């Protein structure tokens, strides 16, 4: 177990700045995710921690020691790639034993460690299988065993589930999280999939164009995104153009195309300024008027109703803009028709005024 500290880390490929001044400390035993769209610098950051890419600007410390002079094999790191990194010409046993044989451990020691690793990943009995005789999920388990058997201080996982189909991905994300918790190993997990990051992580760094846009727990990131990029990248949000009509200590009034709504106040906002209100579709209730303190509630015309299985999605006209509401598909729910009007309501403090 170890902690990892990145300080003002940057990486250029030619003139292209792939990683832009990243600083973060990852705690011992933490499951930490780097989350962001393709090309934002996640893999480059991970590869620098592993030592596959040189660190030229900034520093990487593991347990307080600068590792920039160390080769990958000296860093005691386990790295699992997107494409199953197991040798096709070796069976499972030899794949897992490979790293230990390089270290010239005794055959007895190797055998007991390989068997323990197989047990850890639930693959006991698969010793003689080859890559082509296993499913994608089984191959990824073996890839993990191959890494865990070397007892790394840190586990680095680069989109390890992205080659798997959806159901298996769902299953594997809980499995990896459980395995990581039971081992207590410091883990840095790279993904572009917000669902994976939210489900698995203790903390997430959301990355955009080489920079960290926000660091926080899944709940902090989802409930309190600090800028427009994070708001739009994590989950779904209505992004409504508004004008500030009034500001008080406790909240503010916004004008959205002629409709007055209340929202929590944000530092620095001024009356008559243009702003943006972000609002999650699942926070908007449809049907009854909410005659309560601290709620917005008004009638809007329905443009479209989409059946989505567990949810029903309503598209309302809000002036020239649109408001999406996503409602759990309960048996007793009202499903008003397009062309009619319905009440929409949300708790004022579930909206957020965001910076551009
Ligand atoms: P991510 O893993 O978030 O998709 P990467 O870290 O792979 O992003 O890439 C970040 C940026 O660096 C991208 O613009 C990518 O094209 C560039 N890049 C990555 N690896 C190399 C490389 N070996 N040579 C040149 N450019 C690279
Ligand atoms: Mg990548």
Tab-separated table of C-alpha atoms and ligand atoms in Angstrom:
chain	number	residue	atom	x	y	z
A	1	UNK	CA	0.000	0.000	0.000
A	2	UNK	CA	1.236	3.399	-0.865
A	3	UNK	CA	0.214	6.948	-1.518
A	4	UNK	CA	0.906	8.744	-4.766
A	5	UNK	CA	1.526	12.448	-5.094
A	6	UNK	CA	1.494	14.215	-8.444
A	7	UNK	CA	2.850	17.764	-8.333
A	8	UNK	CA	2.456	20.206	-11.200
A	9	UNK	CA	2.770	17.376	-13.668
A	10	UNK	CA	2.722	18.243	-17.379
A	11	UNK	CA	3.509	16.342	-20.562
A	12	UNK	CA	4.121	17.581	-24.077
A	13	UNK	CA	4.060	15.449	-27.203
A	14	UNK	CA	5.868	17.794	-29.538
A	15	UNK	CA	3.835	20.988	-29.192
A	16	UNK	CA	0.722	19.201	-27.991
A	17	UNK	CA	0.176	19.619	-24.244
A	18	UNK	CA	-1.342	16.237	-23.295
A	19	UNK	CA	-1.204	16.738	-19.516
A	20	UNK	CA	-1.461	20.253	-18.170
A	21	UNK	CA	-0.236	20.992	-14.665
A	22	UNK	CA	-1.868	18.236	-12.633
A	23	UNK	CA	-1.516	18.176	-8.861
A	24	UNK	CA	-3.259	15.598	-6.696
A	25	UNK	CA	-2.489	13.339	-3.777
A	26	UNK	CA	-3.943	9.836	-3.834
A	27	UNK	CA	-4.258	8.270	-0.402
A	28	UNK	CA	-3.167	4.874	0.774
A	29	UNK	CA	-5.805	2.275	-0.046
A	30	UNK	CA	-7.873	4.734	-2.036
A	31	UNK	CA	-9.791	3.855	-5.210
A	32	UNK	CA	-9.127	6.944	-7.296
A	33	UNK	CA	-10.458	7.460	-10.816
A	34	UNK	CA	-9.323	9.661	-13.650
A	35	UNK	CA	-12.484	10.324	-15.620
A	36	UNK	CA	-12.832	12.291	-18.822
A	37	UNK	CA	-13.491	12.165	-22.546
A	38	UNK	CA	-11.150	10.472	-24.993
A	39	UNK	CA	-7.913	12.388	-25.506
A	40	UNK	CA	-8.040	14.369	-22.238
A	41	UNK	CA	-4.754	12.919	-20.951
A	42	UNK	CA	-5.862	10.075	-18.655
A	43	UNK	CA	-3.661	7.333	-20.120
A	44	UNK	CA	-0.671	9.634	-20.414
A	45	UNK	CA	-0.967	10.473	-16.719
A	46	UNK	CA	-1.249	6.795	-15.794
A	47	UNK	CA	1.671	5.841	-18.030
A	48	UNK	CA	3.830	8.488	-16.381
A	49	UNK	CA	2.991	7.090	-12.943
A	50	UNK	CA	3.941	3.634	-14.201
A	51	UNK	CA	7.161	4.944	-15.743
A	52	UNK	CA	6.279	4.054	-19.348
A	53	UNK	CA	6.471	7.767	-20.167
A	54	UNK	CA	9.197	10.014	-18.907
A	55	UNK	CA	8.366	12.752	-16.417
A	56	UNK	CA	9.924	15.967	-17.663
A	57	UNK	CA	7.794	18.643	-15.998
A	58	UNK	CA	6.623	18.284	-12.404
A	59	UNK	CA	7.089	15.306	-10.129
A	60	UNK	CA	5.610	11.973	-9.080
A	61	UNK	CA	6.184	10.718	-5.559
A	62	UNK	CA	5.269	7.314	-4.227
A	63	UNK	CA	5.355	7.144	-0.449
A	64	UNK	CA	7.213	10.427	-0.390
A	65	UNK	CA	9.967	9.285	-2.751
A	66	UNK	CA	10.402	10.882	-6.175
A	67	UNK	CA	10.240	8.015	-8.675
A	68	UNK	CA	11.233	9.912	-11.818
A	69	UNK	CA	14.612	8.180	-11.931
A	70	UNK	CA	13.128	4.697	-11.493
A	71	UNK	CA	12.395	2.213	-14.244
A	72	UNK	CA	8.844	0.818	-14.435
A	73	UNK	CA	9.913	-2.506	-12.878
A	74	UNK	CA	11.510	-0.672	-9.955
A	75	UNK	CA	8.306	1.169	-9.077
A	76	UNK	CA	6.423	-1.926	-7.801
A	77	UNK	CA	3.334	-1.067	-9.770
A	78	UNK	CA	0.739	-3.345	-11.340
A	79	UNK	CA	-0.671	-2.156	-14.668
A	80	UNK	CA	-3.733	-3.621	-16.398
A	81	UNK	CA	-4.554	-2.429	-19.913
A	82	UNK	CA	-7.757	-2.177	-21.861
A	83	UNK	CA	-6.802	-5.084	-24.088
A	84	UNK	CA	-6.179	-8.142	-22.045
A	85	UNK	CA	-2.478	-8.198	-21.412
A	86	UNK	CA	-2.058	-11.946	-21.254
A	87	UNK	CA	0.246	-13.965	-23.460
A	88	UNK	CA	-1.752	-16.037	-25.963
A	89	UNK	CA	0.900	-18.759	-26.221
A	90	UNK	CA	0.968	-19.469	-22.462
A	91	UNK	CA	-1.685	-21.075	-20.341
A	92	UNK	CA	-3.180	-19.271	-17.360
A	93	UNK	CA	-0.762	-20.779	-14.874
A	94	UNK	CA	2.314	-19.760	-16.863
A	95	UNK	CA	0.892	-16.314	-17.514
A	96	UNK	CA	0.508	-15.693	-13.811
A	97	UNK	CA	3.844	-17.311	-12.942
A	98	UNK	CA	5.695	-15.289	-15.585
A	99	UNK	CA	6.563	-12.275	-13.443
A	100	UNK	CA	7.626	-14.476	-10.536
A	101	UNK	CA	9.908	-16.631	-12.691
A	102	UNK	CA	11.628	-13.449	-13.875
A	103	UNK	CA	12.364	-12.775	-10.237
A	104	UNK	CA	13.830	-16.234	-9.866
A	105	UNK	CA	11.599	-17.271	-6.976
A	106	UNK	CA	11.596	-20.956	-6.004
A	107	UNK	CA	9.127	-23.264	-7.752
A	108	UNK	CA	7.329	-23.842	-4.457
A	109	UNK	CA	6.967	-20.159	-3.737
A	110	UNK	CA	5.756	-19.526	-7.291
A	111	UNK	CA	3.212	-22.325	-7.065
A	112	UNK	CA	1.679	-21.130	-3.822
A	113	UNK	CA	1.515	-17.528	-4.997
A	114	UNK	CA	-0.031	-18.444	-8.369
A	115	UNK	CA	-2.679	-20.536	-6.631
A	116	UNK	CA	-3.437	-17.743	-4.162
A	117	UNK	CA	-3.777	-15.237	-7.012
A	118	UNK	CA	-6.102	-17.565	-8.939
A	119	UNK	CA	-8.206	-17.907	-5.830
A	120	UNK	CA	-8.296	-14.108	-5.340
A	121	UNK	CA	-9.757	-13.573	-8.790
A	122	UNK	CA	-12.068	-16.584	-8.653
A	123	UNK	CA	-10.275	-18.511	-11.419
A	124	UNK	CA	-9.135	-21.629	-9.581
A	125	UNK	CA	-9.414	-24.563	-12.014
A	126	UNK	CA	-8.515	-22.487	-15.083
A	127	UNK	CA	-4.741	-23.158	-14.793
A	128	UNK	CA	-4.472	-24.971	-18.126
A	129	UNK	CA	-6.678	-22.711	-20.226
A	130	UNK	CA	-5.352	-20.515	-23.020
A	131	UNK	CA	-6.532	-17.025	-23.891
A	132	UNK	CA	-8.755	-18.201	-26.757
A	133	UNK	CA	-10.519	-20.631	-24.411
A	134	UNK	CA	-11.747	-17.873	-22.080
A	135	UNK	CA	-14.351	-15.106	-22.199
A	136	UNK	CA	-13.265	-11.471	-22.108
A	137	UNK	CA	-14.185	-11.219	-18.450
A	138	UNK	CA	-12.155	-14.320	-17.565
A	139	UNK	CA	-9.169	-12.971	-19.493
A	140	UNK	CA	-9.355	-9.729	-17.554
A	141	UNK	CA	-9.463	-11.669	-14.284
A	142	UNK	CA	-6.303	-13.491	-15.315
A	143	UNK	CA	-4.684	-10.193	-16.305
A	144	UNK	CA	-5.462	-8.923	-12.806
A	145	UNK	CA	-4.110	-12.080	-11.179
A	146	UNK	CA	-0.917	-11.718	-13.205
A	147	UNK	CA	-0.456	-8.274	-11.748
A	148	UNK	CA	-1.607	-8.982	-8.185
A	149	UNK	CA	0.712	-11.983	-7.852
A	150	UNK	CA	3.684	-9.602	-7.947
A	151	UNK	CA	2.267	-7.824	-4.872
A	152	UNK	CA	2.410	-4.297	-6.295
A	153	UNK	CA	2.182	-1.236	-4.072
A	154	UNK	CA	-0.207	0.418	-6.497
A	155	UNK	CA	-2.674	-0.922	-9.020
A	156	UNK	CA	-3.112	1.076	-12.234
A	157	UNK	CA	-6.057	0.142	-14.455
A	158	UNK	CA	-6.510	1.734	-17.874
A	159	UNK	CA	-10.085	1.236	-19.108
A	160	UNK	CA	-9.956	-2.450	-18.143
A	161	UNK	CA	-13.647	-3.037	-18.887
A	162	UNK	CA	-14.074	-1.177	-22.144
A	163	UNK	CA	-13.616	-4.252	-24.350
A	164	UNK	CA	-16.355	-6.166	-22.503
A	165	UNK	CA	-20.036	-6.172	-23.337
A	166	UNK	CA	-22.449	-4.194	-21.216
A	167	UNK	CA	-23.744	-6.894	-18.852
A	168	UNK	CA	-20.286	-8.208	-18.118
A	169	UNK	CA	-19.017	-4.672	-17.576
A	170	UNK	CA	-21.723	-4.127	-14.961
A	171	UNK	CA	-20.769	-7.329	-13.174
A	172	UNK	CA	-17.019	-6.726	-13.389
A	173	UNK	CA	-17.164	-3.207	-12.009
A	174	UNK	CA	-18.642	-4.462	-8.744
A	175	UNK	CA	-16.239	-7.368	-8.731
A	176	UNK	CA	-13.147	-5.166	-9.200
A	177	UNK	CA	-14.372	-2.747	-6.548
A	178	UNK	CA	-14.941	-5.595	-4.063
A	179	UNK	CA	-11.548	-7.099	-4.836
A	180	UNK	CA	-9.862	-3.730	-4.384
A	181	UNK	CA	-11.646	-3.137	-1.074
A	182	UNK	CA	-10.719	-6.535	0.277
A	183	UNK	CA	-7.070	-6.127	-0.749
A	184	UNK	CA	-6.975	-2.496	0.350
A	185	UNK	CA	-4.616	-1.720	-2.512
A	186	UNK	CA	-4.167	1.878	-3.680
A	187	UNK	CA	-5.787	1.937	-7.106
A	188	UNK	CA	-5.837	4.484	-9.912
A	189	UNK	CA	-8.528	3.703	-12.436
A	190	UNK	CA	-8.810	5.356	-15.826
A	191	UNK	CA	-12.180	5.478	-17.560
A	192	UNK	CA	-14.314	7.623	-19.853
A	193	UNK	CA	-17.420	5.966	-18.364
A	194	UNK	CA	-18.998	8.104	-15.662
A	195	UNK	CA	-21.094	5.176	-14.408
A	196	UNK	CA	-17.972	3.155	-13.693
A	197	UNK	CA	-16.267	6.059	-11.963
A	198	UNK	CA	-19.315	6.939	-9.842
A	199	UNK	CA	-19.916	3.328	-8.771
A	200	UNK	CA	-16.357	2.294	-8.010
A	201	UNK	CA	-14.430	5.312	-6.751
A	202	UNK	CA	-13.667	6.807	-3.389
A	203	UNK	CA	-12.737	9.973	-5.270
A	204	UNK	CA	-12.780	11.045	-8.888
A	205	UNK	CA	-10.685	13.571	-10.793
A	206	UNK	CA	-12.671	14.780	-13.795
A	207	UNK	CA	-10.243	15.695	-16.565
A	208	UNK	CA	-10.713	17.994	-19.530
A	209	UNK	CA	-8.060	18.923	-22.090
A	210	UNK	CA	-5.167	17.761	-19.936
A	211	UNK	CA	-6.332	19.531	-16.804
A	212	UNK	CA	-8.209	18.416	-13.722
A	213	UNK	CA	-11.572	20.180	-13.827
A	214	UNK	CA	-12.741	18.936	-10.416
A	215	UNK	CA	-11.751	16.448	-7.722
A	216	UNK	CA	-14.267	15.016	-5.287
A	217	UNK	CA	-16.248	12.039	-4.065
A	218	UNK	CA	-18.801	10.650	-6.531
A	219	UNK	CA	-21.530	12.445	-4.613
A	220	UNK	CA	-19.701	15.781	-4.605
A	221	UNK	CA	-19.006	15.517	-8.323
A	222	UNK	CA	-22.585	14.573	-9.174
A	223	UNK	CA	-24.384	16.928	-6.773
A	224	UNK	CA	-22.030	19.900	-6.895
A	225	UNK	CA	-20.251	20.112	-10.230
A	226	UNK	CA	-18.295	23.347	-10.222
A	227	UNK	CA	-18.300	24.226	-13.885
A	228	UNK	CA	-20.216	23.674	-17.072
A	229	UNK	CA	-17.897	20.970	-18.388
A	230	UNK	CA	-18.320	18.752	-15.306
A	231	UNK	CA	-22.052	19.474	-15.162
A	232	UNK	CA	-22.522	18.300	-18.732
A	233	UNK	CA	-20.035	15.437	-18.651
A	234	UNK	CA	-21.395	13.815	-15.471
A	235	UNK	CA	-24.980	12.733	-15.723
A	236	UNK	CA	-27.435	14.812	-17.655
A	237	UNK	CA	-28.490	18.364	-16.941
A	238	UNK	CA	-30.890	20.901	-18.251
A	239	UNK	CA	-28.777	23.922	-19.124
A	240	UNK	CA	-31.122	26.892	-19.056
A	241	UNK	CA	-30.216	30.425	-20.079
A	242	UNK	CA	-31.490	32.863	-17.482
A	243	UNK	CA	-31.313	36.455	-16.327
A	244	UNK	CA	-30.804	37.284	-12.666
A	245	UNK	CA	-33.923	39.119	-11.462
A	246	UNK	CA	-33.196	39.443	-7.735
A	247	UNK	CA	-30.537	38.369	-5.267
A	248	UNK	CA	-30.828	37.938	-1.498
A	249	UNK	CA	-28.722	36.220	1.190
A	250	UNK	CA	-30.715	33.041	0.917
A	251	UNK	CA	-31.281	32.690	-2.795
A	252	UNK	CA	-31.971	34.382	-6.047
A	253	UNK	CA	-34.755	34.806	-8.557
A	254	UNK	CA	-34.082	34.060	-12.184
A	255	UNK	CA	-36.026	34.927	-15.270
A	256	UNK	CA	-36.033	32.088	-17.786
A	257	UNK	CA	-37.769	33.303	-20.922
A	258	UNK	CA	-40.417	35.096	-18.845
A	259	UNK	CA	-40.823	32.376	-16.199
A	260	UNK	CA	-39.610	33.336	-12.724
A	261	UNK	CA	-37.815	30.556	-10.826
A	262	UNK	CA	-35.887	30.585	-7.572
A	263	UNK	CA	-32.424	29.093	-7.234
A	264	UNK	CA	-29.617	28.941	-4.695
A	265	UNK	CA	-27.393	31.980	-4.711
A	266	UNK	CA	-23.882	31.819	-6.096
A	267	UNK	CA	-21.059	34.136	-5.010
A	268	UNK	CA	-20.578	37.108	-7.233
A	269	UNK	CA	-23.816	37.028	-9.184
A	270	UNK	CA	-25.390	40.376	-9.928
A	271	UNK	CA	-28.901	41.487	-10.719
A	272	UNK	CA	-29.642	41.637	-14.461
A	273	UNK	CA	-26.590	39.520	-15.368
A	274	UNK	CA	-26.981	36.677	-17.843
A	275	UNK	CA	-26.385	33.307	-16.256
A	276	UNK	CA	-27.056	29.585	-16.562
A	277	UNK	CA	-29.198	27.375	-14.385
A	278	UNK	CA	-28.289	23.688	-14.380
A	279	UNK	CA	-30.956	21.251	-13.293
A	280	UNK	CA	-30.908	17.432	-13.332
A	281	UNK	CA	-33.884	15.943	-15.228
A	282	UNK	CA	-34.542	13.484	-12.376
A	283	UNK	CA	-35.066	16.384	-9.963
A	284	UNK	CA	-38.036	17.671	-11.930
A	285	UNK	CA	-41.365	16.221	-10.800
A	286	UNK	CA	-44.264	15.989	-13.217
A	287	UNK	CA	-47.956	15.940	-12.394
A	288	UNK	CA	-49.105	17.677	-9.253
A	289	UNK	CA	-48.566	21.250	-8.211
A	290	UNK	CA	-46.009	21.480	-5.397
A	291	UNK	CA	-47.502	24.129	-3.154
A	292	UNK	CA	-44.571	24.222	-0.785
A	293	UNK	CA	-42.041	26.687	0.501
A	294	UNK	CA	-38.746	26.377	-1.351
A	295	UNK	CA	-40.183	24.810	-4.501
A	296	UNK	CA	-40.676	26.000	-8.036
A	297	UNK	CA	-43.952	24.862	-9.530
A	298	UNK	CA	-45.710	25.949	-12.722
A	299	UNK	CA	-47.517	24.587	-15.741
A	300	UNK	CA	-45.748	24.020	-19.037
A	301	UNK	CA	-46.776	22.655	-22.425
A	302	UNK	CA	-45.573	19.109	-23.168
A	303	UNK	CA	-43.715	18.715	-26.465
A	304	UNK	CA	-42.795	15.053	-26.263
A	305	UNK	CA	-43.100	11.988	-24.040
A	306	UNK	CA	-40.588	9.163	-24.479
A	307	UNK	CA	-40.966	5.766	-22.883
A	308	UNK	CA	-37.569	4.512	-21.708
A	309	UNK	CA	-38.442	1.429	-19.674
A	310	UNK	CA	-37.513	2.319	-16.106
A	311	UNK	CA	-38.028	6.023	-16.841
A	312	UNK	CA	-40.410	8.206	-18.752
A	313	UNK	CA	-38.887	11.296	-20.266
A	314	UNK	CA	-40.879	14.480	-20.758
A	315	UNK	CA	-39.823	17.348	-22.936
A	316	UNK	CA	-41.479	20.641	-21.989
A	317	UNK	CA	-41.416	23.996	-23.721
A	318	UNK	CA	-40.036	26.640	-21.381
A	319	UNK	CA	-40.309	29.820	-23.415
A	320	UNK	CA	-38.014	29.266	-26.391
A	321	UNK	CA	-36.021	26.686	-24.411
A	322	UNK	CA	-36.702	23.093	-23.414
A	323	UNK	CA	-36.941	21.486	-20.011
A	324	UNK	CA	-36.377	17.745	-19.681
A	325	UNK	CA	-37.901	15.787	-16.822
A	326	UNK	CA	-37.105	12.152	-16.231
A	327	UNK	CA	-39.623	10.400	-14.036
A	328	UNK	CA	-39.423	6.898	-12.558
A	329	UNK	CA	-41.907	4.664	-14.354
A	330	UNK	CA	-44.276	3.825	-11.524
A	331	UNK	CA	-47.360	1.773	-12.209
A	332	UNK	CA	-49.702	4.492	-10.962
A	333	UNK	CA	-48.020	7.397	-12.713
A	334	UNK	CA	-49.912	9.883	-14.820
A	335	UNK	CA	-48.724	10.054	-18.403
A	336	UNK	CA	-50.080	13.300	-19.793
A	337	UNK	CA	-50.086	13.556	-23.583
A	338	UNK	CA	-48.013	15.820	-25.815
A	339	UNK	CA	-49.948	18.962	-26.700
A	340	UNK	CA	-51.437	19.215	-23.191
A	341	UNK	CA	-49.974	21.057	-20.215
A	342	UNK	CA	-48.659	19.576	-16.985
A	343	UNK	CA	-47.320	20.860	-13.705
A	344	UNK	CA	-43.571	20.707	-13.288
A	345	UNK	CA	-41.965	21.196	-9.874
A	346	UNK	CA	-38.529	21.109	-8.396
A	347	UNK	CA	-36.954	22.041	-5.122
A	348	UNK	CA	-35.251	25.389	-5.655
A	349	UNK	CA	-31.965	24.278	-4.127
A	350	UNK	CA	-31.657	21.356	-6.549
A	351	UNK	CA	-30.896	23.856	-9.307
A	352	UNK	CA	-27.430	25.317	-9.606
A	353	UNK	CA	-26.125	28.494	-11.119
A	354	UNK	CA	-22.969	27.509	-12.922
A	355	UNK	CA	-19.977	29.359	-14.235
A	356	UNK	CA	-19.438	29.157	-17.990
B	1	LIG	P1	-6.950	9.591	-22.945
B	1	LIG	O1	-6.328	8.387	-22.321
B	1	LIG	O2	-7.614	10.502	-21.967
B	1	LIG	O3	-7.881	9.234	-24.072
B	1	LIG	P2	-4.270	10.177	-23.848
B	1	LIG	O4	-3.509	10.389	-22.583
B	1	LIG	O5	-4.096	8.880	-24.531
B	1	LIG	O6	-5.796	10.499	-23.594
B	1	LIG	O7	-3.882	11.311	-24.884
B	1	LIG	C1	-3.806	12.678	-24.530
B	1	LIG	C2	-3.329	13.471	-25.741
B	1	LIG	O8	-1.995	13.105	-26.049
B	1	LIG	C3	-4.120	13.220	-27.011
B	1	LIG	O9	-4.194	14.429	-27.725
B	1	LIG	C4	-3.292	12.205	-27.749
B	1	LIG	O10	-3.490	12.294	-29.130
B	1	LIG	C5	-1.877	12.604	-27.354
B	1	LIG	N1	-0.959	11.453	-27.303
B	1	LIG	C6	-1.071	10.372	-26.522
B	1	LIG	N2	-0.037	9.518	-26.682
B	1	LIG	C7	0.763	10.094	-27.603
B	1	LIG	C8	2.019	9.728	-28.216
B	1	LIG	N3	2.646	8.600	-27.876
B	1	LIG	N4	2.544	10.576	-29.132
B	1	LIG	C9	1.922	11.728	-29.453
B	1	LIG	N5	0.759	12.135	-28.923
B	1	LIG	C10	0.181	11.335	-28.015
B	2	LIG	MG1	-6.632	6.342	-22.774
